[in-house]
CSV table of C-alpha atoms in Angstrom, one decimal:
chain,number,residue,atom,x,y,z
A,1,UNK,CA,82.4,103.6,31.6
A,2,UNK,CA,85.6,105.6,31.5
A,3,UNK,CA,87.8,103.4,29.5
A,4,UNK,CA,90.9,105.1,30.9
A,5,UNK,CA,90.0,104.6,34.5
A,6,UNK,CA,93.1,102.8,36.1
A,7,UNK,CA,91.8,99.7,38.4
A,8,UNK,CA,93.7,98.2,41.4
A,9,UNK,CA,92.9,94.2,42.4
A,10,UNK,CA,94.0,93.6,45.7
A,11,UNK,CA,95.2,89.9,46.3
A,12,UNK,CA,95.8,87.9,43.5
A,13,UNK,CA,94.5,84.3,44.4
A,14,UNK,CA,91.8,82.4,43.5
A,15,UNK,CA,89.6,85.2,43.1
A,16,UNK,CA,91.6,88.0,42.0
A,17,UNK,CA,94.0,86.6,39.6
A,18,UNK,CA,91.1,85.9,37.1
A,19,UNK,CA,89.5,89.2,38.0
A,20,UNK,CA,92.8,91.2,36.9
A,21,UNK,CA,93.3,89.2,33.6
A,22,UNK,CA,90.0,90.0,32.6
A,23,UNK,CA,89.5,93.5,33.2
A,24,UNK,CA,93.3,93.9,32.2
A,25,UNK,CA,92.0,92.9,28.8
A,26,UNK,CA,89.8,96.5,28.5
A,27,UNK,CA,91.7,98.6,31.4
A,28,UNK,CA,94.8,99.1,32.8
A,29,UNK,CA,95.2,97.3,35.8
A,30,UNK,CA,97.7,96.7,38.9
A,31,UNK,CA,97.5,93.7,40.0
A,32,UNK,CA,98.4,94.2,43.8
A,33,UNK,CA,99.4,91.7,46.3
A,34,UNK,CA,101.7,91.9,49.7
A,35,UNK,CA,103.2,88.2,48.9
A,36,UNK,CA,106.5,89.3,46.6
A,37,UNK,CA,107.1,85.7,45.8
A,38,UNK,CA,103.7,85.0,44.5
A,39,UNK,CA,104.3,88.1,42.3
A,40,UNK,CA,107.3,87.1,40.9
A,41,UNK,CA,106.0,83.7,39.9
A,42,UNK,CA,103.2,84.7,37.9
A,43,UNK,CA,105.7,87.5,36.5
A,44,UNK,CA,107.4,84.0,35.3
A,45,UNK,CA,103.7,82.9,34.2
A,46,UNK,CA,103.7,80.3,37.5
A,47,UNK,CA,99.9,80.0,38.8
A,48,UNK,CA,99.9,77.4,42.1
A,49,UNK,CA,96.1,78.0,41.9
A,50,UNK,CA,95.8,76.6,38.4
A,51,UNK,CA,92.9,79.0,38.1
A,52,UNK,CA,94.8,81.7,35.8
A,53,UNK,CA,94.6,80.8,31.6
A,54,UNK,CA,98.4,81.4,31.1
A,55,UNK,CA,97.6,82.2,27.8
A,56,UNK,CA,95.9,84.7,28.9
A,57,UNK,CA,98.0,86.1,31.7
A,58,UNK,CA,100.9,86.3,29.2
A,59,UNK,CA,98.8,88.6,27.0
A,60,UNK,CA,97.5,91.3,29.5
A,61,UNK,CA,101.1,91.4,30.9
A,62,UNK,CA,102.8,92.5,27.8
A,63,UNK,CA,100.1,94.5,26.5
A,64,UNK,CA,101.2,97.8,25.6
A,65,UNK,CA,98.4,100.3,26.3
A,66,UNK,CA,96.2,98.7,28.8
A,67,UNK,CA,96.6,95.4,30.2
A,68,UNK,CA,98.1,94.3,33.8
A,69,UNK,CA,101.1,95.2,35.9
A,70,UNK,CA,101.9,93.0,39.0
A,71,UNK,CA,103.0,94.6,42.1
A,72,UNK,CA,103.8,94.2,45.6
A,73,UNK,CA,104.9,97.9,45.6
A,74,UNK,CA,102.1,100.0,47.5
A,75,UNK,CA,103.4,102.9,45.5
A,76,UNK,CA,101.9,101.9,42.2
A,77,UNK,CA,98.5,102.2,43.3
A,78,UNK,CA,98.7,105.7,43.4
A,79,UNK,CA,97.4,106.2,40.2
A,80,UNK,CA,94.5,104.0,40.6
A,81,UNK,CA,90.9,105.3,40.7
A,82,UNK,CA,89.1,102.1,41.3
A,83,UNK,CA,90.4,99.7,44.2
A,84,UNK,CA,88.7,95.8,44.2
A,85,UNK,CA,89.7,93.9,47.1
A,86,UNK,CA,90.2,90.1,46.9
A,87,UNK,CA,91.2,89.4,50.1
A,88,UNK,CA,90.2,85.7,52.2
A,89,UNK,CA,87.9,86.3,54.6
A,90,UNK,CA,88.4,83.0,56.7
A,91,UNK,CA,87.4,82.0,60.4
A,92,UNK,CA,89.3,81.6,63.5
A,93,UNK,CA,89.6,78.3,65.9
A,94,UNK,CA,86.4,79.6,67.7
A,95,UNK,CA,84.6,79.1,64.5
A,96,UNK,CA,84.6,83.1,64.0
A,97,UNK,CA,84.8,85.7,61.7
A,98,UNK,CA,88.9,86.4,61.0
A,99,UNK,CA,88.0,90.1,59.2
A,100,UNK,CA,92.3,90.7,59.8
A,101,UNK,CA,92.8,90.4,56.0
A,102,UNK,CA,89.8,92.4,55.5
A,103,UNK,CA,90.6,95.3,57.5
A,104,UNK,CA,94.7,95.5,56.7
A,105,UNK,CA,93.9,96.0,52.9
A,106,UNK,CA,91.7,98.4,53.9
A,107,UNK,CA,94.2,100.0,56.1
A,108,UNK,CA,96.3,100.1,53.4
A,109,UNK,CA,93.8,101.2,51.0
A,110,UNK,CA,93.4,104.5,53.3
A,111,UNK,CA,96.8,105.6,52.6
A,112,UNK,CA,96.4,106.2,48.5
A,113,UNK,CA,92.9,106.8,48.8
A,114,UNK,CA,91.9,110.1,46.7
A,115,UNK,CA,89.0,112.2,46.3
A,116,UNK,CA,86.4,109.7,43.9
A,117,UNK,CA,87.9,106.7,44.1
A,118,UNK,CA,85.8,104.1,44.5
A,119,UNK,CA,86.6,100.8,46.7
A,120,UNK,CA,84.7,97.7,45.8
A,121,UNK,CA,85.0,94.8,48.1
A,122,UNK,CA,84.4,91.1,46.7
A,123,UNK,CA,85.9,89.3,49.9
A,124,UNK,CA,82.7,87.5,51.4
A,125,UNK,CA,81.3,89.3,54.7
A,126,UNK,CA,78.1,89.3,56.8
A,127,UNK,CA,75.5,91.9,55.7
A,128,UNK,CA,76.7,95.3,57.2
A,129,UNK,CA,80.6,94.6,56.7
A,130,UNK,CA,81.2,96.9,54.7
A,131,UNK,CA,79.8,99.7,55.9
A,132,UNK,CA,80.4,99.0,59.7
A,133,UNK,CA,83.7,97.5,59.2
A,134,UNK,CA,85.5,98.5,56.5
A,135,UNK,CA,84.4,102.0,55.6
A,136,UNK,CA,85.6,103.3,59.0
A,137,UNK,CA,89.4,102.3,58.4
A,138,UNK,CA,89.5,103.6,55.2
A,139,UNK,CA,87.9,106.7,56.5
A,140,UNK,CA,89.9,106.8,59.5
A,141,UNK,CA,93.3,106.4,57.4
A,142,UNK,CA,92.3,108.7,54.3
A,143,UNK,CA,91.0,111.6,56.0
A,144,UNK,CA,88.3,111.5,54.0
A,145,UNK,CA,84.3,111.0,54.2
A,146,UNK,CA,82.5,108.3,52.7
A,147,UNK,CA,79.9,109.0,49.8
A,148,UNK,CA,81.2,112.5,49.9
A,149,UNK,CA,84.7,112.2,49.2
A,150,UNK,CA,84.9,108.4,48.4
A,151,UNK,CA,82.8,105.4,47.6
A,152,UNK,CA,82.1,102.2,48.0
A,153,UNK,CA,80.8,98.7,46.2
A,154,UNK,CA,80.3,95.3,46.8
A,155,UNK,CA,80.4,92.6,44.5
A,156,UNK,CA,80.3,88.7,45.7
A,157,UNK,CA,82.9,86.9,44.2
A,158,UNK,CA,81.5,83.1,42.8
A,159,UNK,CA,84.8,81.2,41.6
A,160,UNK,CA,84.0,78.0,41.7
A,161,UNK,CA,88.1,76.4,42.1
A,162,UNK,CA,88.6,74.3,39.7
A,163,UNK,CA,85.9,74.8,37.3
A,164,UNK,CA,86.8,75.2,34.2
A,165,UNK,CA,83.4,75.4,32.7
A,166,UNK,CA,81.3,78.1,35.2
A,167,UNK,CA,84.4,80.7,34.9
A,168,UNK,CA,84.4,84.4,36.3
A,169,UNK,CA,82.8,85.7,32.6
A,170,UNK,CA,80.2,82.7,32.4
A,171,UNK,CA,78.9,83.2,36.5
A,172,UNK,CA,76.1,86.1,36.6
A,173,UNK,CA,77.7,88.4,38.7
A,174,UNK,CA,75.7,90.7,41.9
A,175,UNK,CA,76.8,94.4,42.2
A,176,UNK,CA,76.1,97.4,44.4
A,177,UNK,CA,77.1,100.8,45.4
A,178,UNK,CA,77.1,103.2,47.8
A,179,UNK,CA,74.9,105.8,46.3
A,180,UNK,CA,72.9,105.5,43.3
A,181,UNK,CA,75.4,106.6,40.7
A,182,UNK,CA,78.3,104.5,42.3
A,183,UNK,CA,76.0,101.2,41.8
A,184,UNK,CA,75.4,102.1,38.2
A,185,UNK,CA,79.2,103.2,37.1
A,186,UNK,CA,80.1,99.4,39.1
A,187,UNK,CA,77.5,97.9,37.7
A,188,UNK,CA,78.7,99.0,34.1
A,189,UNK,CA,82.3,98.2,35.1
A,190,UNK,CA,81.3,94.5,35.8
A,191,UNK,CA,79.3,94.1,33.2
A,192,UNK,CA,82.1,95.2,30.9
A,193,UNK,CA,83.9,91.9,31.0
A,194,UNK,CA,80.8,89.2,32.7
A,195,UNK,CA,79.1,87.8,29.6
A,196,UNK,CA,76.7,86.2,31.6
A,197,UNK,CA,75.5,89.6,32.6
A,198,UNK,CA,74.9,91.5,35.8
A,199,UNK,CA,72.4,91.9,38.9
A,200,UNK,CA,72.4,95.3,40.4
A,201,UNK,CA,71.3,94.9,43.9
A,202,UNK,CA,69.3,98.0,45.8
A,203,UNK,CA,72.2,98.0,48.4
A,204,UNK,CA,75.5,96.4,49.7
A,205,UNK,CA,73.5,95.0,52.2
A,206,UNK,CA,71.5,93.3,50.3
A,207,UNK,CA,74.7,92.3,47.8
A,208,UNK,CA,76.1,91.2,50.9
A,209,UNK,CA,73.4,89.3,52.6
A,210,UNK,CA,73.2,87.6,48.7
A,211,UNK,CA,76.6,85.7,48.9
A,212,UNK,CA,75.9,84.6,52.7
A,213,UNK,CA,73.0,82.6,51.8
A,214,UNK,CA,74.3,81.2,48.6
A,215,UNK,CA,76.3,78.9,50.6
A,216,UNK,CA,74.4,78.4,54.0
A,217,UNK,CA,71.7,77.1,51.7
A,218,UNK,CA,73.9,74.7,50.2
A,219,UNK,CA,75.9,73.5,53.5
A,220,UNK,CA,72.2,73.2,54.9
A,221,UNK,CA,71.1,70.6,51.8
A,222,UNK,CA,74.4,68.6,52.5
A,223,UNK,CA,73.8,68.7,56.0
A,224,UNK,CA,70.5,66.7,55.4
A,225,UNK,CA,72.0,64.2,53.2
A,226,UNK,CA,75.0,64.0,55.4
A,227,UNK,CA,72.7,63.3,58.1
A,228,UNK,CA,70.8,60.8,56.2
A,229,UNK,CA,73.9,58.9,55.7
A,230,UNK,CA,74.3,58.8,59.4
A,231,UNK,CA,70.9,57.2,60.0
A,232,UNK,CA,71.3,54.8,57.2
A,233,UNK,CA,74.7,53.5,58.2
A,234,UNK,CA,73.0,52.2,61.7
A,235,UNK,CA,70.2,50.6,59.0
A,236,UNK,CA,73.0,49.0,56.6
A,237,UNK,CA,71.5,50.6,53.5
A,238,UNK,CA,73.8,52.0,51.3
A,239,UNK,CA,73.1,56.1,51.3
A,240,UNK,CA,74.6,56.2,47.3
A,241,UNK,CA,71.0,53.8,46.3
A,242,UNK,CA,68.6,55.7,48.0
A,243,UNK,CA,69.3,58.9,46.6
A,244,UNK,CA,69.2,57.6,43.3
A,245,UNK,CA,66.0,56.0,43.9
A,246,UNK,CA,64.7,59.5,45.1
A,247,UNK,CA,66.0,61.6,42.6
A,248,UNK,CA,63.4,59.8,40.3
A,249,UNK,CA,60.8,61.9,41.4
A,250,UNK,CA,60.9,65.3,39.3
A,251,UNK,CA,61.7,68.1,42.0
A,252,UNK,CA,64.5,66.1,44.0
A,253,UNK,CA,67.3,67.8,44.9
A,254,UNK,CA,69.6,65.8,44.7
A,255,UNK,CA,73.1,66.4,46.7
A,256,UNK,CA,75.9,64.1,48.0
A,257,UNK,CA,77.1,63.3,51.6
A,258,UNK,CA,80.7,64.2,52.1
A,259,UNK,CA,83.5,66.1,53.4
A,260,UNK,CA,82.2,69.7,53.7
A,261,UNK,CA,85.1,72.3,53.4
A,262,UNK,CA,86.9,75.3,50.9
A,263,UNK,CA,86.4,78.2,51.4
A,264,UNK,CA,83.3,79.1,50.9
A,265,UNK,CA,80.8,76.6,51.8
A,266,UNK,CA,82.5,75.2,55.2
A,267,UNK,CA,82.8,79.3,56.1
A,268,UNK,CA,80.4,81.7,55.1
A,269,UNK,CA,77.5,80.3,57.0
A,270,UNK,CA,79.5,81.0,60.0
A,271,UNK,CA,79.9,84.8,58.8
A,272,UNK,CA,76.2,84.9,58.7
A,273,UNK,CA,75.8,82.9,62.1
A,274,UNK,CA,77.9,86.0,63.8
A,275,UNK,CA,75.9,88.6,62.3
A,276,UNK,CA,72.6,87.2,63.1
A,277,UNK,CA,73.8,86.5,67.3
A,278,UNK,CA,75.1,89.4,67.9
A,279,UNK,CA,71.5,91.2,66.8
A,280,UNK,CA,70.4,88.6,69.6
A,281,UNK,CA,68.9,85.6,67.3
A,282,UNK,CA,70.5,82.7,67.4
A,283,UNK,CA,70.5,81.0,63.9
A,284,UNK,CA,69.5,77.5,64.5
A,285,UNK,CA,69.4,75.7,61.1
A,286,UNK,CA,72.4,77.2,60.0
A,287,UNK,CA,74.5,76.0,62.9
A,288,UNK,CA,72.8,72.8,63.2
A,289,UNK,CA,73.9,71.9,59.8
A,290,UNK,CA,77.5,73.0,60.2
A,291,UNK,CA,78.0,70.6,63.6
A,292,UNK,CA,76.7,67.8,61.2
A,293,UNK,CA,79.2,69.2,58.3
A,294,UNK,CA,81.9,69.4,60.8
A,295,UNK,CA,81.5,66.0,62.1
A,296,UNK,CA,81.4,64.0,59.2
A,297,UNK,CA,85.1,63.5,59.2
A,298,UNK,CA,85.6,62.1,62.6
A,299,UNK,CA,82.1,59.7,61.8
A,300,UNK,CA,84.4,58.1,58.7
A,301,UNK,CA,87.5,58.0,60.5
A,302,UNK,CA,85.4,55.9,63.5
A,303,UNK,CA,83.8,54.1,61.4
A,304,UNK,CA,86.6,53.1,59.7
A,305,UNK,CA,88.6,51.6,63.2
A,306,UNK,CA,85.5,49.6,63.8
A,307,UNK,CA,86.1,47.9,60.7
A,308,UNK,CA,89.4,47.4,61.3
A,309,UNK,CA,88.8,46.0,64.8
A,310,UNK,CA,85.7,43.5,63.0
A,311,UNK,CA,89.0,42.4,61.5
A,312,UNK,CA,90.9,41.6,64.1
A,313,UNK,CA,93.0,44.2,63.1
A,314,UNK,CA,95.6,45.6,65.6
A,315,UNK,CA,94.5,49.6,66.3
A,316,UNK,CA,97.9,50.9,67.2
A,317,UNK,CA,100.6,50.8,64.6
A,318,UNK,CA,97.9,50.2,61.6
A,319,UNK,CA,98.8,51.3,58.6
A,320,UNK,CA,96.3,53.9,56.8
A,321,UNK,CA,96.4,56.3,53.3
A,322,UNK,CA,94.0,58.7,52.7
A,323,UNK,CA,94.0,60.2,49.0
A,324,UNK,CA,93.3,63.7,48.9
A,325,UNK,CA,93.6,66.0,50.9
A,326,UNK,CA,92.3,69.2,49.0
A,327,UNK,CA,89.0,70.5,49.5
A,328,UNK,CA,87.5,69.1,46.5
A,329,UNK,CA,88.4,67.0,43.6
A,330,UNK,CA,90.6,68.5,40.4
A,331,UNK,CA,91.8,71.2,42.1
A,332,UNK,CA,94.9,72.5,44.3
A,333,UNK,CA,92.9,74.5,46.8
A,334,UNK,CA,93.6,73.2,50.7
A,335,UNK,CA,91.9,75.9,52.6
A,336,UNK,CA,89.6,74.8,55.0
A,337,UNK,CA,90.1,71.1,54.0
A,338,UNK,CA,88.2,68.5,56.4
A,339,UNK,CA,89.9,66.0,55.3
A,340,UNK,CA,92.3,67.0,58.2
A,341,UNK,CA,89.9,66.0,60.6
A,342,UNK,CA,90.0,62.2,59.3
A,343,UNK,CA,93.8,62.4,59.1
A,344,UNK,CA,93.4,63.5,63.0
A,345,UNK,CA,91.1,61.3,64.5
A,346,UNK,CA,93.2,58.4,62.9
A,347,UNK,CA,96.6,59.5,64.5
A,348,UNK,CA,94.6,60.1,67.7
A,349,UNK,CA,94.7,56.5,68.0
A,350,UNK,CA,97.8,56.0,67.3
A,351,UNK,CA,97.7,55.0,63.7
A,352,UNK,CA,100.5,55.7,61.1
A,353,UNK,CA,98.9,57.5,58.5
A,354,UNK,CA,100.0,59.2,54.9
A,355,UNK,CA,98.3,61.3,53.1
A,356,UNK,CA,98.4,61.7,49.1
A,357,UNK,CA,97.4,64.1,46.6
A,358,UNK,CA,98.6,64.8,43.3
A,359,UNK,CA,97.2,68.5,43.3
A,360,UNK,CA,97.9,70.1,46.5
A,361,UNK,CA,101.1,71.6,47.2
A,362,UNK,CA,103.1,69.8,49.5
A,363,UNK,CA,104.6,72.8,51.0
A,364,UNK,CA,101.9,74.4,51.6
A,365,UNK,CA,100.3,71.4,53.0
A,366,UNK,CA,103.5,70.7,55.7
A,367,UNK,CA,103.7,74.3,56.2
A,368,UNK,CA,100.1,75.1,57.0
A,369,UNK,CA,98.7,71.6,58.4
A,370,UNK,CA,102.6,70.1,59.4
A,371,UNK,CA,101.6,67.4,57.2
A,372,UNK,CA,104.5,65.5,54.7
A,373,UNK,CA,102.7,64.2,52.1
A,374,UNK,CA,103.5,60.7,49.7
A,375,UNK,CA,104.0,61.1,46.2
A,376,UNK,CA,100.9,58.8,44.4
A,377,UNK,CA,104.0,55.8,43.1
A,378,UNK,CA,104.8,52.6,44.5
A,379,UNK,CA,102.3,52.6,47.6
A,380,UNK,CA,103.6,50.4,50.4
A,381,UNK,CA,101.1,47.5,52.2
A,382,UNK,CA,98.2,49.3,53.8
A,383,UNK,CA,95.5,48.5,56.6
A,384,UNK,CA,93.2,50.9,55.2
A,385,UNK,CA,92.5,53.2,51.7
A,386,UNK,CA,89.9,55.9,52.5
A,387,UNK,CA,89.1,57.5,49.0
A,388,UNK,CA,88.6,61.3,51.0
A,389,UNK,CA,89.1,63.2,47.4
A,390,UNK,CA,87.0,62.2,43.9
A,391,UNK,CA,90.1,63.2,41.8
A,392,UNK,CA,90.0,61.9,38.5
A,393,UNK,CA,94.1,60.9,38.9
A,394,UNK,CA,92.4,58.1,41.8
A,395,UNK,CA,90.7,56.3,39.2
A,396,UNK,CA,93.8,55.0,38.0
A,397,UNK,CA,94.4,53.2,40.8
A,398,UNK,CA,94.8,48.9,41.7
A,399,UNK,CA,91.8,49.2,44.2
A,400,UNK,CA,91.6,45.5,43.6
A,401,UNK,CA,95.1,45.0,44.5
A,402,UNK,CA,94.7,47.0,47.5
A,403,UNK,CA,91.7,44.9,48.6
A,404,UNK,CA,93.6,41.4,48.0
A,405,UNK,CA,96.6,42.8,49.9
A,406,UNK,CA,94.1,42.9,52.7
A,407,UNK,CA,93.3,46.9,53.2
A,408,UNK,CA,89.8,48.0,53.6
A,409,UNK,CA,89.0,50.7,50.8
A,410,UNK,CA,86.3,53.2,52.3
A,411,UNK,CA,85.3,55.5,49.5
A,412,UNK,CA,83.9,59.1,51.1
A,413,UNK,CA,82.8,60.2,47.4
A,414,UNK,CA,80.9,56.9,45.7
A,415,UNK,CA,83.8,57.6,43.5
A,416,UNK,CA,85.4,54.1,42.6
A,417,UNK,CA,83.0,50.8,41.4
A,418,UNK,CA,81.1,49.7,44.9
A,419,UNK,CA,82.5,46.1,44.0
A,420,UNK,CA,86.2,47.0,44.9
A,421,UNK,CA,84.9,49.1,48.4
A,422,UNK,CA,84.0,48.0,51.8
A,423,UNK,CA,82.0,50.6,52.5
A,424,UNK,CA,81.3,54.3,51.0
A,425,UNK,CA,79.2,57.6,52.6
């Protein structure tokens, strides 16, 4: 690998933040993105994602002769020869594909394309993206043919937000290319900086179709158990004792019921859903187990008034906090949260509800959900507690105060000791 090969990441959030710090320790790199005010925080060594080691990020941005330069500026990727694009990939209302991101960095892409670059996509697609979506634009906007002129990867991103143990370098990472040569010189680029090594894939289909089914497998396992817990509530056996009594036997998998969101499990499946009907087969696993995922929040918000009303408890005007509202314990990251759908069904009959969470950002939660969230001090009398987030901050809390104030504590996560819970997924 050319060491002197200049490198463009394009979006610098969860994904592409660590992904510019690492290879900006071995290669120049521009660190791209079109928000100016995200730039110019982590020019002032600011990370709202928490995912960046600021350490780190310091280094590579006042390194001399390699090392990363941030920008917003479309001019300074000029001079790069190798464009990875970061970009989310999220779905629409309808429970579609939203490939807008997608293909406005690869409009903009086209217009400082050269002859041998090489654009490498990590954003998670169907199988075909790429090729059918993406390479078009930038062929359209450059002028120039694809696999003659220019190239193309793809390389599933697997940050895990939050995770501070199965980082970018430690997470095996999938690679492909466009032509034979391409998917080597990538391959050897990732492998560069991924200690845990590299798996060259015989296409970007393939690479693609590789990240789809990570997830769908995952949100289909949960969708068992989730289901499970919705049989077992109508039994009155507690869900969180019969998996541990199953995951005795050697070759148990053993997942969790919950709140299924983020960006990646609660989405990609979806991505792979529209690929699959619009080749005429409809996917019926996969979409099985996201209506069960999707559901699960208005089943604990509905359970949770029929406990209140076993209480004599007036519906309208009841008091409830949920804690958490990210999309999964330790960790800032709000996209895709179903947590929303409690908060919804809640206000939907007329409850007053507040919503708490040390990590997310409370801007970004009023601007992008219209949501004012409580700071976690001096919590007023409430009806009801439902534990929706298994942050480790919540642990801290008088659950046993809550419960003698009279407040039913539901606990989503079998987070908090069952004694000081009314009932739990």
């Amino acid at each position: 690998m050319n060491m002197k090969k200049q490198l463009a990441i394009i979006g610098l959030g969860y994904v592409g933040l660590p992904l510019a710090i690492e290879f900006a320790k071995k290669y120049k790199v521009i660190g791209f993105d079109t928000n100016e005010e995200r730039v110019a925080e982590l020019n002032q060594l600011k990370d709202r994602t928490n995912e960046a080691n600021l350490d780190d990020l310091k280094t590579v941005i006042s390194a001399s002769e390699m090392g990363l330069t941030l920008s917003a500026n479309l001019a300074d990727l000029a001079t790069c020869t190798i464009y990875i694009v970061t970009v989310p990939t999220p779905i629409d209302q309808l429970k579609r594909p939203d490939l807008q991101p997608l293909l406005a960095a690869s409009k903009m892409l086209g217009i400082v394309l050269k002859a041998d670059d090489i654009v490498i996509y990590e954003s998670t697609v169907y199988p075909g993206c790429t090729e059918e979506d993406c390479v078009p634009v930038l062929e359209k906007i450059s002028g120039l043919k694809y696999n003659v002129d220019f190239f193309c990867g793809y390389s599933p991103e697997r940050i895990n937000p939050g995770d501070k143990i199965n980082t970018l370098t430690k997470i095996k990472k999938v690679t492909s290319g466009s032509t034979p040569a391409i998917a080597t010189e990538i391959d050897q680029l990732y492998a560069s900086i991924i200690t845990a090594g590299t798996h060259l894939a015989p296409s970007i289909k393939v690479a693609e179709a590789s990240k789809a089914i990570e997830n769908a497998q995952r949100d289909v396992n949960i969708s068992f158990v989730n289901e499970l817990a919705l049989i077992f509530d109508r039994m009155d056996i507690d869900t969180t004792d019969v998996l541990a009594a199953a995951a005795t036997k050697w070759n148990f998998l053993n997942y969790k019921p919950g709140l299924v969101g983020g960006h990646c499990i609660g989405v990609d499946p979806y991505y792979l859903a529209h690929k699959s009907e619009s080749l005429g087969y409809k996917p019926e696993v996969i979409l099985s187990g996201r209506r069960i995922n999707d559901n699960m929040g208005m089943f604990v918000a509905n359970k949770v008034i029929k406990m209140l009303v076993a209480r004599d408890k007036v519906i309208n005007g009841a008091k409830a906090l949920i804690l958490g509202f990210a999309f999964k314990e330790n960790c800032p990251d709000t996209r895709n949260t179903r947590v929303i759908d409690i908060y919804k069904e809640l206000k939907s009959f007329s409850m007053q509800v507040d919503v708490c969470d040390p990590w997310a950002n409370p801007e970004d939660v009023r601007t992008e959900y219209g949501i004012q969230m409580i700071k976690d001090n001096g919590f007023k009398h409430y009806d009801v507690i439902i534990l929706a987030v298994a942050h480790q901050r919540f642990l801290k809390l008088d659950y046993a105060g809550f419960r003698e104030s009279g407040a039913i504590i539901f606990d989503t996560k079998s987070f908090i000791d069952r004694d000081l819970v009314d009932a739990r997924l």
